[in-house]
Amino acid sequence: MRQLGELNKQAKKFEQVEADVIVIFREESQGVEGLKKIKSNTKTKFKLALDFQKKQTSRFSTGRREFSSYVVDKDGVIQKIVTGDLKNRAKSNQLLSALKRLSTGSKQGPSSKSGSGSKASKGSGKK
């Protein structure tokens, strides 16, 4: 939730680059009720989604606990992966930078990864 709070602080900047930020939770054991609590507690305007069974998001994960954030273009193609771990997830400035490059037409492709302060990492915007 720390990442969601940090993303919230930059919400206007995400709006300026016309980005839809969707934060997908795969571990929220309280399901939809848990997401409602998170939305209420964080006062986020971002979309929250749940994939507890990991059916829709399995292509974004190697099977291990992964906390990378993905910048996906309007055609559904991954343009940037910002890697992260449980404690160090993608920062707003990293995601905004990738979105700005994407909006100006200089696509990077999914193989360009950048670390988030720890190892070279999924959430959501990103996450």
mmCIF file of C-alpha atoms in Angstrom, residues 2 9 12 16 22 24 33 45 48-49 54 56 85 103 105 118 126:
data_model
loop_
_atom_site.group_PDB
_atom_site.id
_atom_site.type_symbol
_atom_site.label_atom_id
_atom_site.label_comp_id
_atom_site.label_asym_id
_atom_site.label_seq_id
_atom_site.Cartn_x
_atom_site.Cartn_y
_atom_site.Cartn_z
ATOM 1 C CA ARG A 2 3.002 2.278 0.374
ATOM 2 C CA LYS A 9 0.703 11.841 -4.628
ATOM 3 C CA LYS A 12 -2.315 14.727 -11.455
ATOM 4 C CA GLN A 16 -1.483 14.843 -17.628
ATOM 5 C CA ILE A 22 -4.622 0.093 -12.614
ATOM 6 C CA ILE A 24 -3.832 -5.301 -9.539
ATOM 7 C CA GLU A 33 -14.177 -6.262 0.386
ATOM 8 C CA LYS A 45 -8.855 7.452 -7.519
ATOM 9 C CA LEU A 48 -8.065 -1.395 -8.229
ATOM 10 C CA ALA A 49 -8.466 -4.915 -9.559
ATOM 11 C CA LYS A 54 -3.750 -15.306 -10.995
ATOM 12 C CA GLN A 56 -5.380 -12.862 -15.961
ATOM 13 C CA ASP A 85 10.522 -6.431 -4.755
ATOM 14 C CA SER A 103 3.439 9.312 -25.351
ATOM 15 C CA GLY A 105 6.450 7.949 -29.609
ATOM 16 C CA SER A 118 17.216 -2.948 -4.996
ATOM 17 C CA LYS A 126 1.272 -0.872 -12.189
#
